[in-house]
PDB file of C-alpha atoms in Angstrom:
ATOM      1  CA  MET A 923      -0.028   0.039   0.023  1.00  0.00           C
ATOM      2  CA  ALA A 924       1.490   3.327  -1.111  1.00  0.00           C
ATOM      3  CA  GLN A 925       0.993   6.489   0.961  1.00  0.00           C
ATOM      4  CA  ILE A 926       1.843  10.119   0.370  1.00  0.00           C
ATOM      5  CA  SER A 927       1.783  12.493   3.355  1.00  0.00           C
ATOM      6  CA  ASN A 928       1.779  16.184   3.612  1.00  0.00           C
ATOM      7  CA  THR A 929       2.112  17.910   7.048  1.00  0.00           C
ATOM      8  CA  THR A 930      -0.054  21.002   7.171  1.00  0.00           C
ATOM      9  CA  SER A 931      -2.627  22.501   9.576  1.00  0.00           C
ATOM     10  CA  ILE A 932      -5.182  20.280   7.846  1.00  0.00           C
ATOM     11  CA  LYS A 933      -4.661  16.546   7.679  1.00  0.00           C
ATOM     12  CA  PHE A 934      -4.193  15.744   4.046  1.00  0.00           C
ATOM     13  CA  ASN A 935      -3.059  12.279   3.068  1.00  0.00           C
ATOM     14  CA  VAL A 936      -3.335  10.323  -0.168  1.00  0.00           C
ATOM     15  CA  THR A 937      -3.508   6.522   0.025  1.00  0.00           C
ATOM     16  CA  PHE A 938      -3.530   3.881  -2.643  1.00  0.00           C
ATOM     17  CA  GLY A 939      -4.696   0.351  -1.922  1.00  0.00           C
ATOM     18  CA  ILE A 940      -6.804  -2.643  -2.796  1.00  0.00           C
ATOM     19  CA  LEU A 941     -10.135  -3.204  -1.165  1.00  0.00           C
ATOM     20  CA  SER A 942     -10.274  -6.237   1.122  1.00  0.00           C
ATOM     21  CA  HIS A 943      -6.422  -6.244   1.138  1.00  0.00           C
ATOM     22  CA  ASP A 944      -5.651  -2.764   2.492  1.00  0.00           C
ATOM     23  CA  ASN A 945      -7.362  -0.627   5.086  1.00  0.00           C
ATOM     24  CA  VAL A 946      -9.218   2.411   3.900  1.00  0.00           C
ATOM     25  CA  PRO A 947      -8.425   5.585   5.926  1.00  0.00           C
ATOM     26  CA  ALA A 948     -11.291   7.003   7.991  1.00  0.00           C
ATOM     27  CA  ASN A 949     -13.177  10.125   6.903  1.00  0.00           C
ATOM     28  CA  ALA A 950     -11.653  10.256   3.459  1.00  0.00           C
ATOM     29  CA  ALA A 951     -12.968  10.887  -0.064  1.00  0.00           C
ATOM     30  CA  VAL A 952     -12.638   7.576  -1.946  1.00  0.00           C
ATOM     31  CA  LEU A 953     -12.585   6.757  -5.612  1.00  0.00           C
ATOM     32  CA  LEU A 954     -12.578   3.168  -6.969  1.00  0.00           C
ATOM     33  CA  ASN A 955     -11.139   1.441 -10.038  1.00  0.00           C
ATOM     34  CA  GLU A 956     -12.032  -2.025 -11.145  1.00  0.00           C
ATOM     35  CA  CYS A 957      -9.059  -3.784 -12.732  1.00  0.00           C
ATOM     36  CA  LYS A 958      -6.948  -6.925 -12.994  1.00  0.00           C
ATOM     37  CA  LYS A 959      -3.710  -7.291 -11.046  1.00  0.00           C
ATOM     38  CA  ARG A 960      -1.249 -10.055 -10.452  1.00  0.00           C
ATOM     39  CA  ILE A 961      -1.327 -11.001  -6.734  1.00  0.00           C
ATOM     40  CA  ASN A 962       0.972 -13.769  -5.507  1.00  0.00           C
ATOM     41  CA  GLY A 963       1.578 -14.665  -9.162  1.00  0.00           C
ATOM     42  CA  GLU A 964      -2.092 -15.024  -9.989  1.00  0.00           C
ATOM     43  CA  LEU A 965      -4.061 -12.569 -12.189  1.00  0.00           C
ATOM     44  CA  GLN A 966      -7.081 -11.492 -10.189  1.00  0.00           C
ATOM     45  CA  SER A 967      -9.941  -9.009 -10.609  1.00  0.00           C
ATOM     46  CA  VAL A 968      -9.568  -6.374  -7.868  1.00  0.00           C
ATOM     47  CA  THR A 969     -10.863  -3.017  -6.840  1.00  0.00           C
ATOM     48  CA  GLU A 970      -8.169  -0.385  -6.340  1.00  0.00           C
ATOM     49  CA  PHE A 971      -9.003   2.587  -4.205  1.00  0.00           C
ATOM     50  CA  LEU A 972      -7.681   6.110  -4.065  1.00  0.00           C
ATOM     51  CA  ALA A 973      -8.406   7.585  -0.590  1.00  0.00           C
ATOM     52  CA  ILE A 974      -7.876  11.299   0.081  1.00  0.00           C
ATOM     53  CA  GLU A 975      -8.038  12.595   3.653  1.00  0.00           C
ATOM     54  CA  GLY A 976      -8.804  16.248   4.180  1.00  0.00           C
ATOM     55  CA  VAL A 977     -12.633  16.213   3.958  1.00  0.00           C
ATOM     56  CA  LYS A 978     -13.566  19.120   6.203  1.00  0.00           C
ATOM     57  CA  SER A 979     -17.342  18.416   6.420  1.00  0.00           C
ATOM     58  CA  THR A 980     -20.148  16.335   5.087  1.00  0.00           C
ATOM     59  CA  LYS A 981     -20.978  18.877   2.333  1.00  0.00           C
ATOM     60  CA  GLU A 982     -20.604  17.514  -1.110  1.00  0.00           C
ATOM     61  CA  THR A 983     -18.285  20.367  -2.119  1.00  0.00           C
ATOM     62  CA  ASP A 984     -15.974  19.636   0.806  1.00  0.00           C
ATOM     63  CA  LEU A 985     -15.811  16.077  -0.445  1.00  0.00           C
ATOM     64  CA  ILE A 986     -14.822  17.193  -3.905  1.00  0.00           C
ATOM     65  CA  VAL A 987     -12.210  19.769  -2.962  1.00  0.00           C
ATOM     66  CA  PRO A 988      -9.470  17.263  -1.856  1.00  0.00           C
ATOM     67  CA  VAL A 989     -10.079  15.110  -4.869  1.00  0.00           C
ATOM     68  CA  LEU A 990      -9.798  18.179  -7.138  1.00  0.00           C
ATOM     69  CA  ALA A 991      -6.600  19.169  -5.457  1.00  0.00           C
ATOM     70  CA  VAL A 992      -5.014  15.794  -6.390  1.00  0.00           C
ATOM     71  CA  MET A 993      -6.292  15.967 -10.008  1.00  0.00           C
ATOM     72  CA  LEU A 994      -5.032  19.541 -10.425  1.00  0.00           C
ATOM     73  CA  ALA A 995      -1.618  18.698  -8.989  1.00  0.00           C
ATOM     74  CA  ASP A 996      -1.419  15.677 -11.277  1.00  0.00           C
ATOM     75  CA  THR A 997      -2.143  17.750 -14.376  1.00  0.00           C
ATOM     76  CA  ARG A 998       0.289  20.517 -13.380  1.00  0.00           C
ATOM     77  CA  GLU A 999       3.100  17.956 -12.648  1.00  0.00           C
ATOM     78  CA  ARG A1000       2.670  16.074 -15.882  1.00  0.00           C
ATOM     79  CA  ALA A1001       2.589  19.356 -17.867  1.00  0.00           C
ATOM     80  CA  GLY A1002       5.805  20.482 -16.278  1.00  0.00           C
ATOM     81  CA  PHE A1003       7.395  17.099 -16.935  1.00  0.00           C
ATOM     82  CA  ALA A1004       6.395  17.202 -20.588  1.00  0.00           C
ATOM     83  CA  SER A1005       7.748  20.753 -20.964  1.00  0.00           C
ATOM     84  CA  GLU A1006      11.014  19.812 -19.313  1.00  0.00           C
ATOM     85  CA  TYR A1007      11.716  16.857 -21.588  1.00  0.00           C
ATOM     86  CA  LYS A1008       9.836  17.962 -24.714  1.00  0.00           C
ATOM     87  CA  VAL A1009      12.781  18.911 -26.832  1.00  0.00           C
ATOM     88  CA  CYS A1010      15.646  16.624 -27.983  1.00  0.00           C
ATOM     89  CA  ILE A1011      18.300  17.273 -30.651  1.00  0.00           C
ATOM     90  CA  LEU A1012      18.414  14.983 -33.567  1.00  0.00           C
ATOM     91  CA  ASP A1013      20.870  15.662 -36.463  1.00  0.00           C
ATOM     92  CA  GLY A1014      21.419  19.119 -35.020  1.00  0.00           C
ATOM     93  CA  ALA A1015      17.748  20.050 -35.073  1.00  0.00           C
ATOM     94  CA  GLU A1016      15.271  20.384 -32.227  1.00  0.00           C
ATOM     95  CA  THR A1017      12.646  17.624 -32.260  1.00  0.00           C
ATOM     96  CA  ASP A1018       9.709  16.874 -30.087  1.00  0.00           C
ATOM     97  CA  SER A1019      10.850  13.965 -27.944  1.00  0.00           C
ATOM     98  CA  LYS A1020       7.270  12.721 -27.457  1.00  0.00           C
ATOM     99  CA  ILE A1021       8.135  12.083 -23.811  1.00  0.00           C
ATOM    100  CA  ARG A1022       5.029  12.374 -21.615  1.00  0.00           C
ATOM    101  CA  ALA A1023       4.159  11.336 -18.134  1.00  0.00           C
ATOM    102  CA  LYS A1024       1.185   9.023 -17.738  1.00  0.00           C
ATOM    103  CA  SER A1025      -1.385  10.024 -15.128  1.00  0.00           C
ATOM    104  CA  LEU A1026      -1.512   7.931 -11.996  1.00  0.00           C
ATOM    105  CA  PHE A1027      -4.913   9.243 -11.094  1.00  0.00           C
ATOM    106  CA  SER A1028      -7.132   9.571 -14.183  1.00  0.00           C
ATOM    107  CA  LYS A1029      -8.168   5.893 -14.095  1.00  0.00           C
ATOM    108  CA  TYR A1030     -10.145   6.620 -10.864  1.00  0.00           C
ATOM    109  CA  LEU A1031     -12.288   8.967 -12.904  1.00  0.00           C
ATOM    110  CA  ARG A1032     -13.900   6.103 -14.851  1.00  0.00           C
ATOM    111  CA  SER A1033     -16.479   5.495 -12.099  1.00  0.00           C
ATOM    112  CA  ASN A1034     -19.566   7.619 -11.367  1.00  0.00           C
ATOM    113  CA  VAL A1035     -19.382   7.610  -7.554  1.00  0.00           C
ATOM    114  CA  VAL A1036     -17.318   9.535  -4.987  1.00  0.00           C
ATOM    115  CA  TYR A1037     -17.475   7.610  -1.737  1.00  0.00           C
ATOM    116  CA  LYS A1038     -16.774   8.866   1.837  1.00  0.00           C
ATOM    117  CA  SER A1039     -15.325   6.544   4.391  1.00  0.00           C
ATOM    118  CA  ASN A1040     -16.758   6.729   7.880  1.00  0.00           C
ATOM    119  CA  SER A1041     -14.815   6.732  11.156  1.00  0.00           C
ATOM    120  CA  GLU A1042     -14.204   2.984  10.759  1.00  0.00           C
ATOM    121  CA  GLY A1043     -13.101   3.110   7.157  1.00  0.00           C
ATOM    122  CA  ALA A1044     -16.321   1.686   5.713  1.00  0.00           C
ATOM    123  CA  LEU A1045     -17.487   3.165   2.435  1.00  0.00           C
ATOM    124  CA  ASN A1046     -20.730   5.092   1.936  1.00  0.00           C
ATOM    125  CA  LYS A1047     -21.952   6.574  -1.320  1.00  0.00           C
ATOM    126  CA  ALA A1048     -21.626  10.348  -0.997  1.00  0.00           C
ATOM    127  CA  LEU A1049     -21.860  11.817  -4.568  1.00  0.00           C
ATOM    128  CA  VAL A1050     -23.503   9.637  -7.203  1.00  0.00           C
ATOM    129  CA  LEU A1051     -23.610  10.844 -10.736  1.00  0.00           C
ATOM    130  CA  ASP A1052     -26.671  10.254 -12.931  1.00  0.00           C
ATOM    131  CA  ASP A1053     -26.607   7.013 -15.024  1.00  0.00           C
ATOM    132  CA  GLY A1054     -24.508   7.419 -18.101  1.00  0.00           C
ATOM    133  CA  LEU A1055     -22.184  10.051 -16.572  1.00  0.00           C
ATOM    134  CA  ARG A1056     -18.621   9.478 -15.384  1.00  0.00           C
ATOM    135  CA  LEU A1057     -16.329  11.535 -13.246  1.00  0.00           C
ATOM    136  CA  SER A1058     -14.123  11.930 -16.234  1.00  0.00           C
ATOM    137  CA  GLY A1059     -16.935  13.966 -17.804  1.00  0.00           C
ATOM    138  CA  THR A1060     -16.929  16.480 -15.032  1.00  0.00           C
ATOM    139  CA  SER A1061     -14.574  19.314 -14.049  1.00  0.00           C
ATOM    140  CA  LEU A1062     -12.518  16.866 -12.018  1.00  0.00           C
ATOM    141  CA  LYS A1063     -10.713  16.029 -15.232  1.00  0.00           C
ATOM    142  CA  VAL A1064      -8.468  19.090 -15.182  1.00  0.00           C
ATOM    143  CA  THR A1065      -6.888  20.331 -18.382  1.00  0.00           C
ATOM    144  CA  GLU A1066      -4.227  22.910 -19.047  1.00  0.00           C
ATOM    145  CA  LYS A1067      -6.850  25.088 -20.797  1.00  0.00           C
ATOM    146  CA  GLN A1068      -8.909  25.596 -17.636  1.00  0.00           C
ATOM    147  CA  PRO A1069      -8.138  28.775 -15.651  1.00  0.00           C
ATOM    148  CA  ILE A1070      -7.727  26.660 -12.533  1.00  0.00           C
ATOM    149  CA  PHE A1071      -4.555  25.168 -14.064  1.00  0.00           C
ATOM    150  CA  SER A1072      -2.591  28.453 -13.667  1.00  0.00           C
ATOM    151  CA  ALA A1073      -4.559  30.127 -10.830  1.00  0.00           C
ATOM    152  CA  LYS A1074      -2.729  31.022  -7.653  1.00  0.00           C
ATOM    153  CA  GLY A1075      -3.409  32.395  -4.245  1.00  0.00           C
ATOM    154  CA  ASN A1076      -6.840  33.821  -3.571  1.00  0.00           C
ATOM    155  CA  GLU A1077      -7.936  33.267  -7.181  1.00  0.00           C
ATOM    156  CA  LEU A1078      -7.135  29.524  -6.795  1.00  0.00           C
ATOM    157  CA  ARG A1079      -9.062  29.383  -3.503  1.00  0.00           C
ATOM    158  CA  VAL A1080     -12.166  30.850  -5.159  1.00  0.00           C
ATOM    159  CA  ILE A1081     -11.993  28.779  -8.335  1.00  0.00           C
ATOM    160  CA  MET A1082     -11.369  25.565  -6.359  1.00  0.00           C
ATOM    161  CA  HIS A1083     -14.705  25.987  -4.541  1.00  0.00           C
ATOM    162  CA  GLN A1084     -16.457  27.128  -7.718  1.00  0.00           C
ATOM    163  CA  THR A1085     -15.189  24.034  -9.579  1.00  0.00           C
ATOM    164  CA  ALA A1086     -16.272  21.774  -6.726  1.00  0.00           C
ATOM    165  CA  GLN A1087     -19.766  23.289  -6.965  1.00  0.00           C
ATOM    166  CA  ALA A1088     -19.734  22.721 -10.678  1.00  0.00           C
ATOM    167  CA  VAL A1089     -18.824  18.986 -10.203  1.00  0.00           C
ATOM    168  CA  CYS A1090     -21.791  18.587  -7.862  1.00  0.00           C
ATOM    169  CA  ARG A1091     -24.094  20.330 -10.295  1.00  0.00           C
ATOM    170  CA  GLN A1092     -22.796  18.197 -13.152  1.00  0.00           C
ATOM    171  CA  ALA A1093     -23.650  15.056 -11.180  1.00  0.00           C
ATOM    172  CA  THR A1094     -27.391  15.568 -11.814  1.00  0.00           C
ATOM    173  CA  MET A1095     -27.166  17.254 -15.180  1.00  0.00           C
ATOM    174  CA  ARG A1096     -28.695  14.291 -17.112  1.00  0.00           C
ATOM    175  CA  LYS A1097     -31.685  14.273 -14.859  1.00  0.00           C
ATOM    176  CA  ASP A1098     -32.071  18.038 -15.111  1.00  0.00           C
ATOM    177  CA  ILE A1099     -31.830  17.939 -18.906  1.00  0.00           C
ATOM    178  CA  ILE A1100     -34.523  15.286 -19.169  1.00  0.00           C
ATOM    179  CA  GLY A1101     -36.798  17.231 -16.825  1.00  0.00           C
ATOM    180  CA  LYS A1102     -36.409  20.374 -18.917  1.00  0.00           C
ATOM    181  CA  ALA A1103     -36.852  18.419 -22.102  1.00  0.00           C
ATOM    182  CA  LYS A1104     -40.183  17.111 -20.762  1.00  0.00           C
ATOM    183  CA  ALA A1105     -41.327  20.690 -20.056  1.00  0.00           C
ATOM    184  CA  ILE A1106     -40.285  21.753 -23.538  1.00  0.00           C
ATOM    185  CA  TYR A1107     -42.132  18.820 -25.102  1.00  0.00           C
ATOM    186  CA  THR A1108     -45.263  19.563 -23.141  1.00  0.00           C
ATOM    187  CA  THR A1109     -45.228  23.156 -24.282  1.00  0.00           C
ATOM    188  CA  ALA A1110     -44.979  21.970 -27.907  1.00  0.00           C
ATOM    189  CA  TYR A1111     -48.360  20.169 -27.605  1.00  0.00           C
ATOM    190  CA  GLU A1112     -50.199  22.613 -25.407  1.00  0.00           C
ATOM    191  CA  GLU A1113     -53.407  24.111 -26.812  1.00  0.00           C
ATOM    192  CA  ALA A1114     -52.898  27.592 -28.129  1.00  0.00           C
ATOM    193  CA  THR A1115     -54.347  30.170 -25.784  1.00  0.00           C
ATOM    194  CA  PRO A1116     -56.611  32.679 -27.546  1.00  0.00           C
ATOM    195  CA  LYS A1117     -55.159  36.175 -27.686  1.00  0.00           C
ATOM    196  CA  ALA A1118     -56.783  38.634 -25.389  1.00  0.00           C
ATOM    197  CA  GLU A1119     -59.046  41.012 -27.232  1.00  0.00           C
ATOM    198  CA  VAL A1120     -57.802  44.505 -27.209  1.00  0.00           C
ATOM    199  CA  LYS A1121     -60.691  46.945 -26.983  1.00  0.00           C
ATOM    200  CA  ALA A1122     -60.012  50.142 -28.752  1.00  0.00           C
ATOM    201  CA  THR A1123     -61.043  53.193 -26.792  1.00  0.00           C
ATOM    202  CA  LYS A1124     -62.150  56.258 -28.628  1.00  0.00           C
ATOM    203  CA  LYS A1125     -60.537  59.533 -27.520  1.00  0.00           C
ATOM    204  CA  GLU A1126     -63.097  62.011 -26.288  1.00  0.00           C
ATOM    205  CA  SER A1127     -63.288  65.023 -28.627  1.00  0.00           C
ATOM    206  CA  LYS A1128     -62.226  68.253 -27.035  1.00  0.00           C
ATOM    207  CA  PRO A1129     -64.454  71.268 -27.354  1.00  0.00           C
ATOM    208  CA  ALA A1130     -63.225  73.742 -29.996  1.00  0.00           C
ATOM    209  CA  ARG A1131     -61.343  76.693 -28.562  1.00  0.00           C
ATOM    210  CA  ALA A1132     -63.354  79.912 -28.878  1.00  0.00           C
ATOM    211  CA  THR A1133     -61.846  82.519 -31.190  1.00  0.00           C
ATOM    212  CA  ALA A1134     -62.221  86.235 -30.747  1.00  0.00           C
TER     213      ALA A1134
END
């Protein structure tokens, strides 16, 4: 089981493991990935987990923020790596080396659930995306084109929370779209309402002004 630790005023730990083999940290945001791994020389179907401690409350946005922090750091680090090793010299000319760093975290965005572990490490569904949606289709999949990629300081603080809100909103987007589509469809077949009759009112004629 691999573990990354960061000592700050807020407990923030990132733990990788395999369900039923490794302990899930308590009170963490947890993403799962179904895959095959060789264990004791035998290829087995397993469920990997990525557990991120640092969930400040039970609010959905506070569940997303630590996950977003990991995804943003992953994108930034890989971009820096690619930039550092991008150019090589072949026959005296600069050439794109094609050297890129593979993400260690994007595979956990294949699912449609962000779990939260309780005080005993048991998993509970906390944020469930509508059927057909995946976490990779939300703002958790950070790209270099997003403002959050280069934001710093107070701007980063603001956009982190805004992005977390967007992820929670995206979770129910399919349901919301279908609901609005139903309203639009209903409108298309409503009976036309008769236009209100506009009664013309005649202006009262003013008495002619007396002339001397």
